[in-house]
JSON list of C-alpha atoms in Angstrom, two decimals:
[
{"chain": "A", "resi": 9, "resn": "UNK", "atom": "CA", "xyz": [0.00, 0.00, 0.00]},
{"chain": "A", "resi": 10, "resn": "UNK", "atom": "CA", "xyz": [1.20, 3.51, -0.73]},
{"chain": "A", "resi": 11, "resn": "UNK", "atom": "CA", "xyz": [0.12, 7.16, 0.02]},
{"chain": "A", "resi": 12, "resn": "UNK", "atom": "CA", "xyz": [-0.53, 9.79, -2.32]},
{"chain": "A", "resi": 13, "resn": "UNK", "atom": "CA", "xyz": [0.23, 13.46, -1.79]},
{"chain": "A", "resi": 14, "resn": "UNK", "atom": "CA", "xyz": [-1.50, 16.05, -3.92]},
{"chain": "A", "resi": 15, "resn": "UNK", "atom": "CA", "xyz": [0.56, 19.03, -5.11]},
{"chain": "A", "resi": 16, "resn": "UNK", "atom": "CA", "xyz": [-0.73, 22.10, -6.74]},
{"chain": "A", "resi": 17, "resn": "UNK", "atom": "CA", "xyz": [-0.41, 22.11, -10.54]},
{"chain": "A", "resi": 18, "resn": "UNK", "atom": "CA", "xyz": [-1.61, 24.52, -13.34]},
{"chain": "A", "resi": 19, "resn": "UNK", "atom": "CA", "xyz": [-3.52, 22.23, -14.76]},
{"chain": "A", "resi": 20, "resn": "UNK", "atom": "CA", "xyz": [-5.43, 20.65, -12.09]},
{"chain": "A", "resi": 21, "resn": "UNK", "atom": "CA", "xyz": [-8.05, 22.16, -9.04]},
{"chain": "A", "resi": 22, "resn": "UNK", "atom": "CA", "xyz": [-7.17, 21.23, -5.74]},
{"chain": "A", "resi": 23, "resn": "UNK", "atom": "CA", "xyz": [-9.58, 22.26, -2.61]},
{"chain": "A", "resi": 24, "resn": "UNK", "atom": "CA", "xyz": [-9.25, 22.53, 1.26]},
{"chain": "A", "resi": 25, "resn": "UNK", "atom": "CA", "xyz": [-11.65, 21.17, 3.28]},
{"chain": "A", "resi": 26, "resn": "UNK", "atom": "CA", "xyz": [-11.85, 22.32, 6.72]},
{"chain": "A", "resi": 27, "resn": "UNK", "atom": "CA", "xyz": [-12.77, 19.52, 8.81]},
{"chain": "A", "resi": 28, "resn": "UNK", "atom": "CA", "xyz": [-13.65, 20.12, 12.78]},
{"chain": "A", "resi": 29, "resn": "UNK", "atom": "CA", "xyz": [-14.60, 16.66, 13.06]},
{"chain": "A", "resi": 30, "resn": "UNK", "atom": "CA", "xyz": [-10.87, 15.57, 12.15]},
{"chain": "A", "resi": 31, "resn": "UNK", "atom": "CA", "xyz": [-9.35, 18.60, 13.10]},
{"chain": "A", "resi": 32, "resn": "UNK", "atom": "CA", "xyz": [-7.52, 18.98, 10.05]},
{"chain": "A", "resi": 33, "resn": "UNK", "atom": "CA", "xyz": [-7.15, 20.19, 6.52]},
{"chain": "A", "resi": 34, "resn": "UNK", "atom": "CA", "xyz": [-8.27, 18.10, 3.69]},
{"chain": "A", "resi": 35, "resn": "UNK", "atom": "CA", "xyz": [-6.86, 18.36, 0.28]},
{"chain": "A", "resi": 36, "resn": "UNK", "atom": "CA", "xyz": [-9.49, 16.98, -2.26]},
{"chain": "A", "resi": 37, "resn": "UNK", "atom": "CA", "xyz": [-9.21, 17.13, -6.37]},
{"chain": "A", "resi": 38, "resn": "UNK", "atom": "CA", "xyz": [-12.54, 17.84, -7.63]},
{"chain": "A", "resi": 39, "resn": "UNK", "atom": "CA", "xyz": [-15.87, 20.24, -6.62]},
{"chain": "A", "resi": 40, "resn": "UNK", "atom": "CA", "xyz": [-17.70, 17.27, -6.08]},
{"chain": "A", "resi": 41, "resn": "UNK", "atom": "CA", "xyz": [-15.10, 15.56, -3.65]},
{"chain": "A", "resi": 42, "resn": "UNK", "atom": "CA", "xyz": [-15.04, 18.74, -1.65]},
{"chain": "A", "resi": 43, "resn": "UNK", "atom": "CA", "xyz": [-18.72, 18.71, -1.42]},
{"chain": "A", "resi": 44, "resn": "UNK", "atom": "CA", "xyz": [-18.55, 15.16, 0.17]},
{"chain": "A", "resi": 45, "resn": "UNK", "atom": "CA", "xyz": [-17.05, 16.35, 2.76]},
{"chain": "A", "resi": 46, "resn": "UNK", "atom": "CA", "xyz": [-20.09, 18.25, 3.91]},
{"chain": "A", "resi": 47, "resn": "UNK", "atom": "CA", "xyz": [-21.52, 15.31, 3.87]},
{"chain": "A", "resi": 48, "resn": "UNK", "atom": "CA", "xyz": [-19.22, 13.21, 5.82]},
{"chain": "A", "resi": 49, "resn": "UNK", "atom": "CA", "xyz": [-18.51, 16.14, 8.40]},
{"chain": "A", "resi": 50, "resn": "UNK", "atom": "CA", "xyz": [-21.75, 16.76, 9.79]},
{"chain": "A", "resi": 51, "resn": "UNK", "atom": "CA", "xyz": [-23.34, 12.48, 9.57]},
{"chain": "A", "resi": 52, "resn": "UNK", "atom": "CA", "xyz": [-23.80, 11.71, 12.83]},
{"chain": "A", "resi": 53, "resn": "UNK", "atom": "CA", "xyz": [-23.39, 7.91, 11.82]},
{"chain": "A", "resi": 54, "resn": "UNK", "atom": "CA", "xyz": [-19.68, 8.96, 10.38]},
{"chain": "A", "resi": 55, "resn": "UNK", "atom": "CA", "xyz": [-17.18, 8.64, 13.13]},
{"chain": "A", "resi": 56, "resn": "UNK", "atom": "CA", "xyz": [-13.73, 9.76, 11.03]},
{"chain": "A", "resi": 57, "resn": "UNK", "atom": "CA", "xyz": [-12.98, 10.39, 7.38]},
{"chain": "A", "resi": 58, "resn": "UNK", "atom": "CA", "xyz": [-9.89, 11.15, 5.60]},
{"chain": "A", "resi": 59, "resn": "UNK", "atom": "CA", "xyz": [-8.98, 12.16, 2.21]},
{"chain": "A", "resi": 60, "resn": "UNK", "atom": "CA", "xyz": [-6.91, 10.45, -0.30]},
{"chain": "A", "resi": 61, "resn": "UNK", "atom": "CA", "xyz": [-6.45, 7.51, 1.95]},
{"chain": "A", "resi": 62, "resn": "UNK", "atom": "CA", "xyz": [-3.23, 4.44, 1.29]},
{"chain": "A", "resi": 63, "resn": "UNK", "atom": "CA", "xyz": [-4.14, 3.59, -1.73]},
{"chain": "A", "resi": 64, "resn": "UNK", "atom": "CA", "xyz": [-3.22, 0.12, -3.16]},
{"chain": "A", "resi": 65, "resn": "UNK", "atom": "CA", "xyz": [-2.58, -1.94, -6.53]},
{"chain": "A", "resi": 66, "resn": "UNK", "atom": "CA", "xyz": [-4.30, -4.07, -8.47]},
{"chain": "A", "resi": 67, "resn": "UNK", "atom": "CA", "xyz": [-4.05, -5.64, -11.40]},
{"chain": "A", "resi": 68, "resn": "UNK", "atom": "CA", "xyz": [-5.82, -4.93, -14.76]},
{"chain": "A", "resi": 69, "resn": "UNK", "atom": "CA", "xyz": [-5.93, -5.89, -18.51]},
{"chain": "A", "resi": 70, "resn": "UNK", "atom": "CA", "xyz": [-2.74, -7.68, -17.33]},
{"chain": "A", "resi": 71, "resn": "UNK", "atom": "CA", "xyz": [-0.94, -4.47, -15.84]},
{"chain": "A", "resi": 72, "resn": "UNK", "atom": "CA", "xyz": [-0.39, -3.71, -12.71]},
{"chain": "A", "resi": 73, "resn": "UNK", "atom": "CA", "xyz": [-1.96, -0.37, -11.66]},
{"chain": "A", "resi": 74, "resn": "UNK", "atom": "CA", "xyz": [-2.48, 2.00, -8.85]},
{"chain": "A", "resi": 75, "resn": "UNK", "atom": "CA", "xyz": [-5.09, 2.96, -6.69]},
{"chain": "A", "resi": 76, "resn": "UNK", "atom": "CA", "xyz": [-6.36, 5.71, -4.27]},
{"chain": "A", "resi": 77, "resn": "UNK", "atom": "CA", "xyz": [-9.87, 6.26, -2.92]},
{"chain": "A", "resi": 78, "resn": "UNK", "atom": "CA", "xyz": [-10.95, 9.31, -2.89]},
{"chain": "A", "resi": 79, "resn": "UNK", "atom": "CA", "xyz": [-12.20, 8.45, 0.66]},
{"chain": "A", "resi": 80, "resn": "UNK", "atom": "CA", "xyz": [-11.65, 6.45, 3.94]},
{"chain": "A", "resi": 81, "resn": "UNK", "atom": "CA", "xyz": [-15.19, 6.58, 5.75]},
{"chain": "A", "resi": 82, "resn": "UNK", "atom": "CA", "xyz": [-16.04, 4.85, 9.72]},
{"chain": "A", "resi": 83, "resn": "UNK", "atom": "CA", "xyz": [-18.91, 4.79, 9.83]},
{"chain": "A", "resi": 84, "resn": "UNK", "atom": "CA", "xyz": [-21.36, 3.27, 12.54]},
{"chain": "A", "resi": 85, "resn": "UNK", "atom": "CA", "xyz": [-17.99, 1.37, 13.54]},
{"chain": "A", "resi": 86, "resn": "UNK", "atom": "CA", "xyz": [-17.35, 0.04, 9.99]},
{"chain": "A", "resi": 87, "resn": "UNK", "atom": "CA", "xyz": [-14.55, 1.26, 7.31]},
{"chain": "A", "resi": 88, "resn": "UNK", "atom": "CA", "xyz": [-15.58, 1.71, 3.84]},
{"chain": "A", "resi": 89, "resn": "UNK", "atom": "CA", "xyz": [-13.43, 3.45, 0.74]},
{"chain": "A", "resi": 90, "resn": "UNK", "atom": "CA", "xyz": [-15.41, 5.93, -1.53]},
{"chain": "A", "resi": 91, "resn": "UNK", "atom": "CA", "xyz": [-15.02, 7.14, -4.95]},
{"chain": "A", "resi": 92, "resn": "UNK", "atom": "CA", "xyz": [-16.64, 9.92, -5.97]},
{"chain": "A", "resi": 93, "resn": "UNK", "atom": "CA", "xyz": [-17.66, 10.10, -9.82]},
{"chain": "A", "resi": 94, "resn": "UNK", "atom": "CA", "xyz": [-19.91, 12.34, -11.94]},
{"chain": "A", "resi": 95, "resn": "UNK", "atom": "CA", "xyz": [-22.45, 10.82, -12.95]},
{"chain": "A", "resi": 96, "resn": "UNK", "atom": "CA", "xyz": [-21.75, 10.93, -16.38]},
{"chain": "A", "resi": 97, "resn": "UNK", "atom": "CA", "xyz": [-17.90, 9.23, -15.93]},
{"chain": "A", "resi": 98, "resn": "UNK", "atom": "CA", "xyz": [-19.65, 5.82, -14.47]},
{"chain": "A", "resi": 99, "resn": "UNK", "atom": "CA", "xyz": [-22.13, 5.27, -17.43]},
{"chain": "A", "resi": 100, "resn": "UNK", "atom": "CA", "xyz": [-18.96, 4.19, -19.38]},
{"chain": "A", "resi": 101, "resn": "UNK", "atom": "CA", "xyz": [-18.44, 0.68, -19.94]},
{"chain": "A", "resi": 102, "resn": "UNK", "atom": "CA", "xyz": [-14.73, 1.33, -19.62]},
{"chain": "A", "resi": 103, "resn": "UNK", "atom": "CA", "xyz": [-14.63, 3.08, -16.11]},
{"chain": "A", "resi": 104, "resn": "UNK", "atom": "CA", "xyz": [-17.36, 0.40, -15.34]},
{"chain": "A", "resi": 105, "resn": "UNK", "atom": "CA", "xyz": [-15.17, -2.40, -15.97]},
{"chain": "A", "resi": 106, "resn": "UNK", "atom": "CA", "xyz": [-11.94, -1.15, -14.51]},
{"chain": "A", "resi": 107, "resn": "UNK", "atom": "CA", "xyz": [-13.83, 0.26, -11.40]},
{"chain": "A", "resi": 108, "resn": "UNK", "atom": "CA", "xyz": [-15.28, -3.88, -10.68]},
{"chain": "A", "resi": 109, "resn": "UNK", "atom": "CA", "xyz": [-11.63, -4.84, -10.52]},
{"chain": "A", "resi": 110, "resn": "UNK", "atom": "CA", "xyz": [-10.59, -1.84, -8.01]},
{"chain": "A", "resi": 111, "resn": "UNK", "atom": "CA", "xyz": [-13.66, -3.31, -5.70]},
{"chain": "A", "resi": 112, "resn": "UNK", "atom": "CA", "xyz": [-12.74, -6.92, -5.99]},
{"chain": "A", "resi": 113, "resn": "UNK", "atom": "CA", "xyz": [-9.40, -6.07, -4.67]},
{"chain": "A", "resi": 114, "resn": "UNK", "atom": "CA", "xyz": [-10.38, -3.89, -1.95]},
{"chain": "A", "resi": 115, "resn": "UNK", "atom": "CA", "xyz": [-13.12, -6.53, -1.10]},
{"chain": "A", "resi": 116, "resn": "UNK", "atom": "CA", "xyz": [-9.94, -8.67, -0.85]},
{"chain": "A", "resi": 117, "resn": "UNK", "atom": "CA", "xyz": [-8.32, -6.12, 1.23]},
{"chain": "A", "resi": 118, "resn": "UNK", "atom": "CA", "xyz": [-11.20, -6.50, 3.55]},
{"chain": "A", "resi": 119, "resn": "UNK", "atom": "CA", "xyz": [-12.64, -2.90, 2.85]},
{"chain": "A", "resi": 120, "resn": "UNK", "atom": "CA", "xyz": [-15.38, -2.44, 0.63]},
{"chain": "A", "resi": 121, "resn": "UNK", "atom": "CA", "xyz": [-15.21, 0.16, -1.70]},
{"chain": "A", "resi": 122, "resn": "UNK", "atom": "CA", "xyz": [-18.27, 2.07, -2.80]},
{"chain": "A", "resi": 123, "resn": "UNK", "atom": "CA", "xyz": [-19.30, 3.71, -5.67]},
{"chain": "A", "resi": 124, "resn": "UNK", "atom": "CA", "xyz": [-20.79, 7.66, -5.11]},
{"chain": "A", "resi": 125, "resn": "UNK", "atom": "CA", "xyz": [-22.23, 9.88, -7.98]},
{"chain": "A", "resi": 126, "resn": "UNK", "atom": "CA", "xyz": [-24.02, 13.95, -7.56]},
{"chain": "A", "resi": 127, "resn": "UNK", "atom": "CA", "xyz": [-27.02, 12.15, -7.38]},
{"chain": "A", "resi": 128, "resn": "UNK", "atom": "CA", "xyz": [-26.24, 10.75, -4.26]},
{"chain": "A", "resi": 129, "resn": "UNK", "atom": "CA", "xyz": [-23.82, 13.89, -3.11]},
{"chain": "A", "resi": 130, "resn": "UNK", "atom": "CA", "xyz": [-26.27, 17.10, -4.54]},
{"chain": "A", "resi": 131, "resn": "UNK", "atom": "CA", "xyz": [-29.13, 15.83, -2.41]},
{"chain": "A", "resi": 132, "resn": "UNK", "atom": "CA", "xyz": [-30.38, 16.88, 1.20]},
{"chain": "A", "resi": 133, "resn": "UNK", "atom": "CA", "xyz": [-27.25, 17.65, 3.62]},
{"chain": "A", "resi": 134, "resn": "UNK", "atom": "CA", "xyz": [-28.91, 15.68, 5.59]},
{"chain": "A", "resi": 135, "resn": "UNK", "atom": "CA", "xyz": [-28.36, 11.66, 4.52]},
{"chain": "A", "resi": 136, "resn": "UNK", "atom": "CA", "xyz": [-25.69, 10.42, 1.75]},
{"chain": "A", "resi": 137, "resn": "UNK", "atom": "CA", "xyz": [-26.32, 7.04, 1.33]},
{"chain": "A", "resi": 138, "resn": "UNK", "atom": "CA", "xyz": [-23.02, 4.89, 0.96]},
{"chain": "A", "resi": 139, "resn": "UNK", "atom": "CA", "xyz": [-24.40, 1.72, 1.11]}
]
């Protein structure tokens, strides 16, 4: 397992997220990511969160790749991994296909990792739904 560190680049966004729950400052890569958060901070059922958690490898049209969730989640005592998607990205058979091997090695791992879109994010701030 490995950690990734986000820098600041021309070409890509990067946002701070604020987090009194945590007590620290998040670094997430997309608008949608940092509006998580919201969600995740203020859930009573989640516990902790962090951003870009150790990510891991897998393997993949026979190559070895690299993975980070966007997410590490406790919540209600158990430890899930989210990625966080527009909705559009996931309708691709593509991201579909390479996103069922990233679950059935975190399922291996022992972590399940789940699958979040806006339509689950750009909802009431009261209830995401990771399940």
């Amino acid at each position: 397992m490995y950690r990734r560190q986000l820098k600041h680049s021309r070409v890509k966004n990067l946002f701070k997220f604020v987090s009194a729950k945590m007590n620290q400052v998040m670094t997430v890569e997309s608008y949608l990511e940092f509006d998580t958060c919201f969600h995740l901070e203020y859930s009573p059922q989640v516990t902790s969160f962090i951003a870009q958690p150790e990510g891991f490898r897998y393997r993949f049209a026979e190559k070895d790749c690299s993975y980070t969730p966007d997410f590490e989640v406790t919540e209600s005592g158990q430890v899930k991994w989210l990625e966080v998607k527009p909705y559009s990205k996931v309708q691709h058979s593509d991201f579909f296909i390479q996103f069922k091997a990233k679950q059935a090695k975190a399922q291996e791992i022992g972590i399940p990792l789940i699958l979040v879109t806006e339509k689950q994010i750009r909802v009431s701030m009261t209830k995401l739904t990771v399940d």
